[in-house]
Coordinates of C-alpha atoms in Angstrom, one line a residue:
Chain A
M1 CA 56.6 32.6 -99.6
P2 CA 57.2 29.4 -97.6
H3 CA 54.3 27.1 -96.9
A4 CA 52.3 27.9 -93.7
N5 CA 50.8 25.0 -91.9
P6 CA 47.4 25.2 -90.4
R7 CA 47.3 25.6 -86.6
Y8 CA 44.7 23.7 -84.6
P9 CA 43.5 25.1 -81.2
A10 CA 44.9 23.3 -78.2
T11 CA 42.2 21.0 -76.7
P12 CA 41.4 21.6 -73.0
P13 CA 41.9 18.6 -70.8
P14 CA 38.8 17.0 -69.2
A15 CA 37.7 19.1 -66.1
S16 CA 37.5 16.0 -63.9
G17 CA 41.2 15.2 -64.5
R18 CA 40.4 11.7 -65.8
D19 CA 38.9 10.2 -68.9
H20 CA 38.2 6.8 -70.3
R21 CA 38.1 6.1 -74.1
R22 CA 37.8 2.8 -75.9
V23 CA 40.4 3.5 -78.6
V24 CA 43.2 6.0 -78.3
V25 CA 45.6 6.7 -81.2
V26 CA 48.8 8.4 -80.1
G27 CA 50.5 10.5 -82.9
G28 CA 48.7 12.6 -85.5
G29 CA 51.1 11.9 -88.3
L30 CA 50.3 10.2 -91.6
V31 CA 49.8 6.8 -90.0
G32 CA 47.9 7.9 -86.9
L33 CA 45.5 10.1 -88.9
T34 CA 44.9 7.4 -91.5
L35 CA 44.2 4.8 -88.8
A36 CA 41.9 7.1 -86.9
L37 CA 40.0 8.0 -90.0
D38 CA 39.7 4.4 -91.1
L39 CA 38.5 3.3 -87.6
A40 CA 35.9 6.1 -87.6
R41 CA 34.7 5.0 -91.0
H42 CA 34.2 1.6 -89.5
G43 CA 32.0 3.1 -86.8
V44 CA 34.6 3.1 -84.0
A45 CA 34.8 6.0 -81.5
V46 CA 38.4 7.1 -81.7
T47 CA 40.4 9.6 -79.7
L48 CA 43.6 10.9 -81.3
L49 CA 46.3 12.6 -79.2
D50 CA 49.0 14.8 -80.8
E51 CA 51.6 16.7 -78.9
E52 CA 51.9 19.4 -81.5
D53 CA 49.1 21.6 -82.9
S54 CA 49.8 21.2 -86.6
V55 CA 50.8 18.9 -89.4
A56 CA 54.3 17.8 -90.4
T57 CA 57.0 20.4 -90.7
G58 CA 58.6 20.0 -94.1
S59 CA 57.4 17.9 -97.0
R60 CA 58.7 14.6 -95.6
A61 CA 57.1 11.5 -97.2
I62 CA 56.4 12.8 -100.6
C63 CA 56.0 9.7 -102.8
F64 CA 52.6 8.1 -102.5
A65 CA 52.5 4.8 -104.2
K66 CA 49.6 3.3 -106.1
R67 CA 48.5 1.1 -103.2
T68 CA 48.4 4.0 -100.8
L69 CA 46.4 6.0 -103.4
E70 CA 43.9 3.1 -103.6
I71 CA 43.7 3.1 -99.8
Y72 CA 43.0 6.9 -99.8
G73 CA 40.6 6.2 -102.6
R74 CA 38.7 3.9 -100.3
L75 CA 38.8 6.6 -97.6
G76 CA 37.6 9.3 -100.0
L77 CA 40.8 11.3 -100.4
G78 CA 42.2 9.6 -103.5
E79 CA 40.9 12.1 -106.0
K80 CA 42.3 15.0 -104.0
L81 CA 45.8 13.5 -104.0
L82 CA 45.5 12.9 -107.7
A83 CA 44.3 16.4 -108.5
R84 CA 46.8 18.2 -106.3
G85 CA 49.8 15.9 -106.6
V86 CA 52.4 15.4 -109.3
T87 CA 51.8 12.1 -111.2
W88 CA 54.9 10.4 -112.3
K89 CA 56.0 6.9 -113.4
T90 CA 59.4 7.4 -115.1
G91 CA 62.7 7.0 -113.3
R92 CA 66.1 7.9 -114.7
V93 CA 69.5 6.8 -113.4
F94 CA 72.7 8.6 -114.2
H95 CA 76.3 7.7 -113.6
Q96 CA 78.7 10.6 -113.6
D97 CA 77.7 12.7 -116.6
R98 CA 75.8 10.0 -118.5
Q99 CA 72.3 8.6 -118.4
V100 CA 72.6 4.9 -117.7
Y101 CA 68.9 3.9 -118.2
A102 CA 65.3 4.9 -117.7
F103 CA 62.4 2.8 -116.3
D104 CA 58.6 3.0 -116.4
L105 CA 56.9 1.9 -113.2
L106 CA 53.4 1.4 -114.6
P107 CA 53.6 0.5 -118.3
E108 CA 50.0 -0.9 -118.2
E109 CA 46.9 1.2 -118.9
G110 CA 43.5 0.8 -117.1
H111 CA 44.3 1.8 -113.5
R112 CA 42.5 4.6 -111.7
Y113 CA 45.7 5.5 -109.9
P114 CA 49.2 5.9 -111.3
A115 CA 52.4 4.3 -110.0
F116 CA 53.2 7.3 -107.8
V117 CA 51.9 10.7 -106.9
N118 CA 54.3 13.2 -105.3
I119 CA 52.8 15.5 -102.7
Q120 CA 54.0 17.0 -99.5
Q121 CA 53.0 15.0 -96.4
Y122 CA 51.6 18.2 -94.8
H123 CA 49.0 18.6 -97.5
V124 CA 47.8 15.0 -97.0
E125 CA 47.8 15.3 -93.2
A126 CA 45.8 18.5 -93.4
W127 CA 43.1 16.7 -95.5
L128 CA 43.2 13.8 -93.1
V129 CA 42.6 16.1 -90.2
E130 CA 39.6 17.6 -91.9
A131 CA 38.3 14.2 -92.8
C132 CA 38.8 12.9 -89.2
A133 CA 37.0 15.9 -87.8
E134 CA 34.0 15.3 -90.2
A135 CA 34.0 11.6 -89.3
G136 CA 33.8 12.4 -85.6
V137 CA 37.3 11.6 -84.5
D138 CA 38.0 13.2 -81.1
L139 CA 41.1 15.1 -82.0
R140 CA 43.2 16.4 -79.1
W141 CA 46.0 18.8 -80.0
R142 CA 48.9 19.5 -77.7
H143 CA 48.1 16.4 -75.7
Q144 CA 51.4 14.8 -74.9
V145 CA 51.7 11.3 -73.4
T146 CA 54.2 11.6 -70.5
G147 CA 53.4 8.4 -68.6
L148 CA 52.1 4.9 -69.3
A149 CA 51.0 1.9 -67.3
A150 CA 49.8 -1.1 -69.2
D151 CA 47.7 -4.0 -67.8
A152 CA 45.7 -6.9 -69.2
D153 CA 42.6 -4.8 -70.0
G154 CA 44.1 -1.6 -71.3
V155 CA 46.5 1.2 -70.6
T156 CA 46.4 4.2 -68.3
L157 CA 48.2 7.2 -69.8
T158 CA 49.3 10.4 -68.2
V159 CA 48.6 13.1 -70.7
T160 CA 50.1 16.5 -70.3
T161 CA 48.6 19.6 -71.9
P162 CA 49.4 23.3 -71.7
S163 CA 46.5 23.6 -69.1
G164 CA 47.6 20.6 -67.0
A165 CA 47.8 16.9 -66.9
Y166 CA 45.1 14.2 -66.8
A167 CA 44.8 10.4 -66.6
L168 CA 43.4 8.8 -69.7
R169 CA 42.3 5.2 -69.6
A170 CA 42.3 3.4 -73.0
D171 CA 41.0 0.0 -73.7
W172 CA 43.2 -0.1 -76.8
L173 CA 46.2 2.1 -77.4
L174 CA 47.5 2.4 -81.0
A175 CA 51.0 3.8 -81.0
C176 CA 51.6 5.8 -84.2
D177 CA 54.1 8.1 -82.5
G178 CA 56.9 7.7 -85.0
A179 CA 60.5 6.6 -85.0
R180 CA 61.3 8.0 -81.5
S181 CA 58.0 6.6 -80.1
F182 CA 57.5 7.4 -76.4
I183 CA 55.1 4.4 -76.2
R184 CA 57.7 2.0 -77.5
R185 CA 60.4 3.3 -75.2
S186 CA 58.1 3.3 -72.2
L187 CA 57.3 -0.4 -72.8
G188 CA 61.1 -1.1 -73.2
L189 CA 60.6 -2.7 -76.6
P190 CA 63.9 -3.0 -78.5
L191 CA 64.3 -2.6 -82.3
H192 CA 66.4 -5.0 -84.2
G193 CA 68.3 -4.3 -87.4
Q194 CA 70.9 -2.0 -88.9
V195 CA 71.9 1.6 -88.2
F196 CA 73.6 3.4 -91.1
Q197 CA 76.3 6.0 -90.6
D198 CA 76.0 7.9 -93.9
R199 CA 74.4 11.4 -93.6
F200 CA 72.0 12.7 -96.2
L201 CA 70.7 16.2 -96.7
I202 CA 67.2 17.0 -97.9
A203 CA 66.7 20.4 -99.6
D204 CA 63.2 21.4 -100.6
V205 CA 63.8 24.1 -103.2
V206 CA 61.3 26.4 -104.9
I207 CA 62.3 27.1 -108.6
R208 CA 60.0 29.5 -110.4
G209 CA 59.6 29.6 -114.2
E210 CA 61.3 27.3 -116.6
V211 CA 62.9 24.3 -115.1
A212 CA 65.3 21.9 -116.9
F213 CA 63.8 18.8 -115.2
P214 CA 60.6 16.9 -116.0
A215 CA 58.2 15.3 -113.4
E216 CA 60.3 12.2 -113.0
R217 CA 62.5 10.5 -110.5
W218 CA 66.2 11.3 -111.3
F219 CA 69.0 9.6 -109.5
W220 CA 72.7 10.3 -110.0
F221 CA 75.6 8.2 -108.9
D222 CA 78.8 10.3 -108.6
P223 CA 77.6 13.3 -110.6
P224 CA 80.0 16.1 -111.7
F225 CA 78.1 18.6 -109.4
H226 CA 78.4 16.3 -106.3
P227 CA 81.4 14.0 -106.9
G228 CA 81.7 10.7 -105.1
Q229 CA 78.1 10.8 -103.7
S230 CA 74.6 10.3 -104.9
V231 CA 71.8 12.8 -105.5
L232 CA 68.0 12.2 -105.9
L233 CA 65.6 14.6 -107.4
H234 CA 61.8 14.6 -107.2
K235 CA 59.1 17.1 -108.4
Q236 CA 56.4 18.2 -105.9
P237 CA 53.5 20.5 -106.4
D238 CA 53.8 24.3 -105.8
E239 CA 57.0 24.6 -108.0
L240 CA 58.8 22.7 -105.3
W241 CA 61.6 20.2 -105.9
R242 CA 63.0 17.7 -103.5
I243 CA 66.8 17.3 -103.7
D244 CA 68.4 14.6 -101.6
F245 CA 72.2 14.8 -101.3
Q246 CA 74.3 12.0 -99.9
L247 CA 77.0 13.5 -97.7
G248 CA 78.9 10.6 -96.4
A249 CA 79.6 9.5 -92.8
E250 CA 82.2 12.2 -92.1
A251 CA 79.8 15.2 -92.8
D252 CA 79.4 17.7 -90.0
P253 CA 75.7 17.9 -89.1
E254 CA 76.0 21.5 -87.9
S255 CA 77.7 23.2 -90.8
E256 CA 76.0 21.2 -93.5
Q257 CA 72.6 22.7 -92.6
Q258 CA 73.7 26.3 -92.9
P259 CA 71.7 27.9 -95.6
E260 CA 74.7 29.3 -97.6
R261 CA 76.3 25.9 -97.6
V262 CA 73.1 24.2 -98.8
R263 CA 72.5 27.0 -101.4
A264 CA 76.0 26.3 -102.8
R265 CA 75.2 22.6 -103.3
V266 CA 71.9 23.4 -105.0
A267 CA 73.6 26.0 -107.2
A268 CA 76.2 23.6 -108.3
M269 CA 73.5 21.3 -109.4
L270 CA 71.1 23.7 -111.0
G271 CA 73.7 26.0 -112.6
P272 CA 74.6 29.6 -111.6
D273 CA 71.7 31.4 -113.4
V274 CA 68.8 29.5 -111.9
P275 CA 67.1 31.5 -109.1
F276 CA 65.7 29.4 -106.3
E277 CA 64.5 29.6 -102.7
L278 CA 65.1 27.1 -99.9
E279 CA 61.9 26.0 -98.3
W280 CA 63.0 23.3 -96.0
V281 CA 66.3 21.7 -95.1
S282 CA 66.8 18.6 -93.1
L283 CA 69.9 16.4 -92.3
Y284 CA 69.3 12.8 -91.5
T285 CA 70.7 9.4 -91.0
F286 CA 68.6 6.3 -91.1
R287 CA 68.0 2.8 -89.7
C288 CA 66.5 -0.3 -91.2
R289 CA 65.0 -2.2 -88.2
R290 CA 61.8 -3.4 -86.6
L291 CA 60.2 -4.6 -83.4
D292 CA 59.9 -8.4 -82.8
R293 CA 56.2 -8.0 -82.0
F294 CA 53.8 -5.3 -83.2
V295 CA 51.1 -6.3 -80.6
Q296 CA 51.8 -6.1 -76.9
G297 CA 48.6 -6.9 -75.0
R298 CA 46.3 -3.9 -75.6
V299 CA 49.0 -1.8 -77.2
V300 CA 49.4 -2.0 -81.0
L301 CA 52.2 -0.3 -82.8
A302 CA 52.1 0.9 -86.4
G303 CA 54.3 2.8 -88.8
D304 CA 57.7 4.1 -87.8
S305 CA 57.2 3.3 -84.1
A306 CA 57.2 -0.4 -85.2
H307 CA 59.6 -0.5 -88.1
Q308 CA 62.0 1.9 -89.9
V309 CA 63.5 1.9 -93.3
S310 CA 65.8 4.1 -95.4
P311 CA 64.0 6.5 -97.7
F312 CA 65.2 4.8 -100.9
G313 CA 62.1 3.1 -102.3
A314 CA 59.5 5.3 -100.5
R315 CA 58.7 2.4 -98.2
G316 CA 58.3 4.3 -94.9
G317 CA 55.1 6.3 -95.4
N318 CA 53.6 3.8 -97.8
G319 CA 54.4 0.9 -95.4
G320 CA 52.8 2.8 -92.5
V321 CA 49.6 3.6 -94.4
Q322 CA 49.3 -0.1 -95.2
D323 CA 49.7 -0.9 -91.5
A324 CA 46.7 1.4 -90.8
D325 CA 44.7 -0.1 -93.6
N326 CA 45.4 -3.6 -92.2
L327 CA 44.7 -2.8 -88.6
A328 CA 41.6 -0.6 -88.8
W329 CA 39.0 -3.2 -90.0
K330 CA 40.4 -5.9 -87.7
L331 CA 40.2 -3.8 -84.5
A332 CA 36.7 -2.7 -85.6
A333 CA 35.6 -6.3 -86.0
I334 CA 37.1 -7.2 -82.6
L335 CA 35.3 -4.3 -80.9
R336 CA 32.0 -5.4 -82.6
G337 CA 32.5 -8.8 -81.1
E338 CA 32.8 -10.5 -84.5
A339 CA 36.4 -11.5 -84.1
G340 CA 38.9 -12.4 -81.4
P341 CA 42.6 -12.1 -80.7
A342 CA 43.5 -14.3 -83.7
L343 CA 42.5 -11.5 -86.0
L344 CA 44.8 -9.1 -84.2
A345 CA 47.5 -11.7 -84.4
S346 CA 47.1 -11.7 -88.1
Y347 CA 47.9 -7.9 -88.2
E348 CA 51.2 -8.8 -86.7
A349 CA 51.8 -11.8 -89.0
E350 CA 50.9 -9.9 -92.1
R351 CA 52.6 -6.6 -91.3
I352 CA 55.8 -8.2 -90.0
A353 CA 56.1 -10.0 -93.3
A354 CA 55.6 -6.7 -95.1
A355 CA 58.0 -4.9 -92.8
E356 CA 60.6 -7.6 -93.5
E357 CA 60.2 -7.1 -97.2
N358 CA 60.5 -3.3 -96.9
I359 CA 63.6 -3.6 -94.6
L360 CA 65.3 -6.1 -97.0
H361 CA 64.8 -3.9 -100.1
S362 CA 65.7 -0.7 -98.3
T363 CA 68.8 -2.2 -96.8
R364 CA 70.0 -3.6 -100.1
A365 CA 69.4 -0.2 -101.8
T366 CA 71.3 1.5 -99.1
D367 CA 74.2 -0.9 -99.4
F368 CA 74.3 -0.2 -103.2
I369 CA 74.0 3.6 -102.8
S370 CA 76.6 3.8 -100.0
P371 CA 79.0 0.9 -100.3
K372 CA 80.7 -0.1 -97.0
T373 CA 83.8 -1.8 -98.3
P374 CA 86.3 -1.4 -101.2
A375 CA 84.9 -4.6 -102.7
A376 CA 81.3 -3.4 -102.4
R377 CA 82.3 -0.2 -104.1
A378 CA 84.1 -2.0 -106.9
Y379 CA 81.0 -4.2 -107.6
R380 CA 78.7 -1.2 -107.4
D381 CA 80.9 0.8 -109.9
A382 CA 81.3 -2.2 -112.1
V383 CA 77.5 -2.5 -112.4
L384 CA 77.2 1.1 -113.3
E385 CA 79.9 0.9 -115.9
L386 CA 78.2 -2.0 -117.6
A387 CA 74.6 -0.8 -117.2
E388 CA 74.5 1.8 -120.0
G389 CA 75.4 -0.8 -122.7
H390 CA 74.0 -4.0 -121.2
A391 CA 70.4 -4.7 -120.1
F392 CA 71.5 -7.5 -117.7
A393 CA 73.5 -4.9 -115.6
R394 CA 70.6 -2.5 -115.5
A395 CA 68.7 -5.0 -113.5
L396 CA 71.5 -4.9 -110.9
V397 CA 71.4 -1.1 -110.5
N398 CA 69.6 -0.4 -107.2
S399 CA 68.8 3.2 -106.5
G400 CA 65.8 2.1 -104.4
R401 CA 63.3 -0.6 -105.3
L402 CA 60.1 1.5 -105.2
S403 CA 57.3 0.5 -102.9
R404 CA 55.1 -2.3 -104.1
P405 CA 52.0 -3.4 -102.3
A406 CA 52.4 -6.2 -99.8
V407 CA 51.1 -9.5 -101.0
L408 CA 49.9 -11.4 -97.9
A409 CA 50.7 -14.7 -99.5
D410 CA 51.3 -16.6 -96.2
S411 CA 48.5 -15.0 -94.2
P412 CA 46.6 -17.2 -91.8
L413 CA 43.4 -15.5 -93.1
N414 CA 43.7 -16.8 -96.6
A415 CA 41.7 -19.8 -97.8
A416 CA 42.9 -22.3 -100.4
D417 CA 41.2 -22.2 -103.8
D418 CA 38.3 -24.6 -104.1
G419 CA 39.6 -26.0 -107.3
T420 CA 41.7 -24.9 -110.3
W421 CA 41.8 -21.1 -110.5
P422 CA 43.3 -20.2 -113.9
G423 CA 45.7 -17.4 -112.9
G424 CA 45.6 -13.7 -112.2
A425 CA 46.0 -12.0 -108.8
E426 CA 46.9 -14.5 -106.1
T427 CA 45.1 -14.8 -102.8
G428 CA 46.6 -12.3 -100.4
S429 CA 47.3 -9.6 -103.0
P430 CA 45.5 -6.3 -103.1
A431 CA 42.4 -6.5 -105.3
P432 CA 43.4 -5.2 -108.8
D433 CA 41.6 -2.3 -110.2
A434 CA 40.1 -2.3 -113.7
P435 CA 38.0 0.1 -115.8
V436 CA 34.3 -0.8 -115.9
R437 CA 31.1 0.8 -117.0
H438 CA 28.4 1.3 -114.4
Q439 CA 24.9 2.5 -115.4
G440 CA 26.3 3.6 -118.7
R441 CA 29.1 5.6 -117.3
P442 CA 32.9 4.9 -117.1
D443 CA 33.8 3.9 -113.6
W444 CA 36.5 1.9 -111.7
L445 CA 36.1 -1.5 -110.1
L446 CA 37.7 -0.7 -106.7
R447 CA 35.2 2.1 -106.1
H448 CA 32.6 -0.5 -105.8
L449 CA 34.3 -2.8 -103.3
G450 CA 34.0 -0.4 -100.4
G451 CA 35.3 -1.0 -96.9
E452 CA 33.5 -4.1 -95.9
F453 CA 33.8 -7.7 -97.0
A454 CA 32.5 -8.2 -100.5
L455 CA 32.1 -11.0 -102.9
L456 CA 33.2 -10.2 -106.4
V457 CA 31.2 -12.4 -108.7
F458 CA 32.1 -12.9 -112.4
D459 CA 29.6 -13.5 -115.1
A460 CA 26.8 -14.7 -112.9
V461 CA 24.1 -13.0 -110.9
W462 CA 22.9 -15.1 -108.0
T463 CA 21.9 -14.7 -104.4
P464 CA 25.1 -15.1 -102.4
V465 CA 25.6 -15.6 -98.7
P466 CA 23.1 -13.4 -96.7
G467 CA 24.8 -10.5 -95.1
L468 CA 27.7 -10.6 -97.6
R469 CA 27.6 -7.8 -100.2
A470 CA 28.0 -9.1 -103.7
V471 CA 29.5 -7.1 -106.6
F472 CA 28.7 -8.5 -110.0
V473 CA 31.0 -8.1 -112.9
T474 CA 29.8 -9.2 -116.3
A475 CA 31.3 -9.5 -119.8
E476 CA 28.1 -8.3 -121.4
E477 CA 26.2 -5.1 -120.4
T478 CA 23.6 -6.2 -117.8
P479 CA 21.5 -4.1 -115.5
G480 CA 22.7 -3.9 -111.9
T481 CA 26.2 -5.1 -112.7
L482 CA 29.6 -3.6 -113.5
W483 CA 30.3 -4.1 -117.2
D484 CA 33.8 -5.4 -117.8
H485 CA 33.8 -3.9 -121.3
S486 CA 37.5 -4.3 -121.8
G487 CA 37.8 -7.7 -120.2
L488 CA 40.5 -6.4 -118.0
A489 CA 38.7 -7.2 -114.7
A490 CA 38.3 -10.8 -115.6
A491 CA 41.9 -11.0 -116.9
R492 CA 43.5 -9.3 -113.8
Y493 CA 41.6 -11.6 -111.5
G494 CA 42.1 -14.6 -113.8
A495 CA 38.4 -15.3 -113.1
P496 CA 36.6 -18.1 -114.9
P497 CA 32.9 -17.4 -115.8
G498 CA 30.9 -18.0 -112.6
G499 CA 33.9 -17.7 -110.4
A500 CA 33.9 -15.5 -107.3
V501 CA 36.6 -13.7 -105.2
L502 CA 36.2 -12.8 -101.5
I503 CA 37.6 -9.4 -100.8
R504 CA 38.5 -8.2 -97.3
P505 CA 37.6 -4.8 -96.0
D506 CA 41.1 -3.7 -96.7
Q507 CA 40.6 -4.8 -100.3
H508 CA 43.0 -7.7 -100.2
I509 CA 41.9 -11.0 -101.8
A510 CA 40.9 -13.6 -99.1
A511 CA 39.7 -16.5 -101.2
R512 CA 38.9 -17.5 -104.7
F513 CA 36.1 -19.9 -105.7
A514 CA 36.1 -21.4 -109.2
A515 CA 32.7 -23.0 -108.3
P516 CA 31.3 -20.9 -105.5
R517 CA 29.1 -22.7 -102.9
P518 CA 27.6 -20.9 -99.9
G519 CA 29.2 -23.3 -97.4
A520 CA 32.7 -22.7 -98.7
I521 CA 32.2 -18.9 -98.9
R522 CA 30.9 -18.9 -95.3
A523 CA 34.0 -20.9 -94.2
A524 CA 36.4 -18.6 -96.0
L525 CA 34.6 -15.6 -94.4
A526 CA 35.0 -17.1 -91.0
R527 CA 38.7 -17.8 -91.7
A528 CA 39.3 -14.2 -92.9
L529 CA 37.9 -13.1 -89.5
G530 CA 40.3 -15.3 -87.7
Q531 CA 37.6 -17.7 -86.6
M532 CA 39.7 -20.7 -87.4
E533 CA 37.6 -23.3 -85.6
H534 CA 34.8 -22.6 -88.2
A535 CA 37.1 -22.9 -91.1
A536 CA 38.2 -26.5 -91.2
Chain B
M1 CA 72.4 -27.6 -111.0
K2 CA 75.7 -28.6 -109.6
L3 CA 78.8 -26.5 -110.0
D4 CA 81.1 -28.2 -112.6
T5 CA 84.7 -28.1 -111.2
S6 CA 86.1 -30.7 -113.6
P7 CA 88.9 -29.4 -115.8
R8 CA 87.1 -27.8 -118.8
L9 CA 89.7 -25.4 -120.3
A10 CA 91.4 -26.6 -123.5
D11 CA 94.3 -24.3 -123.0
P12 CA 94.5 -23.3 -119.3
D13 CA 97.8 -21.5 -119.7
A14 CA 96.4 -19.2 -122.4
I15 CA 93.3 -18.4 -120.2
F16 CA 95.5 -17.6 -117.2
A17 CA 97.7 -15.3 -119.4
R18 CA 94.6 -13.5 -120.8
L19 CA 93.3 -12.9 -117.2
V20 CA 96.6 -11.4 -116.1
E21 CA 97.1 -9.4 -119.3
A22 CA 93.7 -7.8 -118.9
H23 CA 94.9 -6.0 -115.8
L24 CA 98.1 -4.5 -117.4
G25 CA 98.4 -0.8 -116.8
L26 CA 95.5 -0.7 -114.3
D27 CA 95.9 0.7 -110.8
E28 CA 94.5 -1.2 -107.8
A29 CA 91.0 0.3 -107.9
A30 CA 90.6 -0.1 -111.7
S31 CA 91.9 -3.6 -111.5
R32 CA 89.4 -4.4 -108.9
R33 CA 86.6 -3.0 -111.0
L34 CA 87.7 -5.1 -114.0
D35 CA 87.5 -8.2 -111.9
A36 CA 84.1 -7.2 -110.6
R37 CA 82.8 -6.5 -114.2
L38 CA 84.2 -9.9 -115.2
V39 CA 82.5 -11.7 -112.4
L40 CA 79.2 -9.9 -113.1
I41 CA 79.4 -10.8 -116.8
L42 CA 80.2 -14.4 -116.1
A43 CA 77.5 -14.6 -113.3
N44 CA 74.9 -13.4 -115.8
H45 CA 76.2 -16.0 -118.4
V46 CA 75.8 -18.8 -115.8
G47 CA 72.4 -17.5 -114.8
D48 CA 71.8 -20.2 -112.2
E49 CA 71.7 -18.9 -108.6
A50 CA 72.4 -22.3 -107.1
V51 CA 75.6 -22.7 -109.2
L52 CA 76.7 -19.2 -108.3
R53 CA 76.2 -19.9 -104.6
Q54 CA 78.3 -23.0 -104.8
A55 CA 81.0 -21.0 -106.8
I56 CA 81.0 -18.2 -104.1
A57 CA 81.3 -20.8 -101.3
L58 CA 84.2 -22.5 -103.2
A59 CA 86.0 -19.2 -103.7
R60 CA 85.6 -18.3 -100.0
D61 CA 87.1 -21.6 -99.0
P62 CA 89.2 -23.3 -101.7
A63 CA 90.8 -25.9 -99.5
P64 CA 89.8 -29.5 -100.4
P65 CA 87.2 -31.1 -98.1
N66 CA 89.7 -33.5 -96.4
A67 CA 92.0 -30.5 -95.6
R68 CA 89.4 -28.6 -93.6
R69 CA 89.7 -28.4 -89.9

C-alpha cells in the first residue's frame, strides 16, 4: 500500500480581491514551512502560499543531520523525528565486490541527537503543517504566484487560485519556492555554478520481512549488480529503502523510468528471491550553483531557490533548514524594530559562506563519483584500489562528505573573545549539546537555550544584563542550575569557571567572555543584532 | 616548504628503469592507474600541500623559467 499524503482544503481567495500581509512565504516545502513556523514562534504574523494542496510527492530529502534535528528540537519537532525516523551513524563503502572501509559519523556519546535520522520528507512536512497551523500561520493552499512587482517597500504579487486571482501586497517576501523558483526567475536573478550531465535514478522500494541490509549508509563504486556506475542505499521507516542508481550521461530519461526496467535493476541488486514493491521512482540530474545575492530589497531567498547542490552529502535539505533557522530570528528582530538592514545583510553573509561550503563539497563528491576525464577516472580508481589496505587512501574516497553544521567563523555578528578562552567550540559554531541534570532529572543543555538570546554562565550564579536570559551550568549540584555532572558541557565549550557564552536565538555562539562584564556583554549583544555602531 | 629539485637520486638510471618496468604487461588504462597509485602514495609520503602544489605546477610546465614565453 503506497503512502497517501494528506490533502489540505483549497483556501478561498479574499473576497475583496486584494490583501496586504506583513510577511509572505512562498513555497510550502521543507524550507518554507520551517521558516514560517520559526517566524510564528518569534511572534511574527506569517502567510504561507503553496500552489499544491499537499506535502512532497516521494520521500525526497531523507537524511536529516544532527544540526537539523537540533533546530527541529528547538521548534518542538525533534522528538518526533527521533521516534519515527531511522537513526544511523555508520557508512560503508564498497568497490566492486569488496568492502573498502566503514566509518562512524558520531563516535562520541552524550548528544541528544544522532549524526543522522532518515525519514521521508513528506512525514516531516506534514508535522510542520500541523505545527504551523497550531502556531497561527495563515496557510493558503492552491495559491500560486503568477505575477510579481517589487519596489522599495515591498512586493505586489498576483496570486492565482482555483476560485480566481487576487493581488497580495507583502512587506517582506520570502522565496522558498525551490530549484525552479518562480520568484527568482521573475526577478531575473541568475545562478552561477556547474550543471552536471550524469543521470541518476531514485527508487524507493518497500521490502517486507527479512532484509540483508542494516540501517546504515552503503555506497558501492562499480558493483557487480550495476557495473561501471555507483549505487547508494539508505534505510527509511515503514520498511522503505532508498536506492540511488547512477545511470551515466547517455541514459534515456523516458525508458529508464519504466517500472519493469527499474524493477530489473532493483532485482539485480537484491537477488531474484527478494519480493519488493516500488513506491516512488524519480530520475534526476543536478546542479551545484547559487545566486550572487540572497537578499534583493524586500525579497529574501532561502533553500533551493537560492542555492543548489548534488544529493551526495545530504546538503540540500539540511542547508535549506539552516537558512530558515538563520533568517527567522533576524527578520523577527527587524520587524520588532530591534535591528536594521545590517542584520539581514548578515543572513546573506553567513548563508552564502555556508552555501559555498556545501557547493564545494558536493561538487567534489560528484567529481569523484562520476569522473569527467580518463585521468580523473584513473585517480578515482587508484584511490579505491588502495583504500582497502591503506588508511591514507580511505581519506581520499569521497562518496559524499556528509552535511556538517555551518560554522559562522567570519560572521560580522561575532565578537572577539575578551581574553584568553581555553578552547572548545569556537565563536560562530552551533552551541554544542551536553547531558545535564535539571531538578534531579536527566536533561539536555540545548533544551534550555530556547529561541531567544541567552547567556550561558559556567560555575557562577550572578545577575547578568537585565533583559538577557541567563542559563547557569554548574559542576556541583546547585538549585536553579543545570548540573554538568559529566563535565561534558564545560569541556565542549572549553569554558573556564566563571566564563560565559552568548548564544544567539538560532543557537550559534556569538561571543565568549572569560571574565564577563555587563558592558562587554551588552556590546556583544548589540553586535549580534547588527547594531555595529554600539559595538566598538 | 620549498620543492627540492636538486639531483637526489644515487642511481638515476636504475630508478628510471624501475618506473618503466613497473608498467610491463599493462594496457593503457591499467598503466594509467598504476601511475595514479604511485602519485597518490608519493603524495601521501610527502604530506606537504605546498610542496605538492609546486610539484604539480612544475609537472604542468616543465620548461625552465628563462625559456617561457
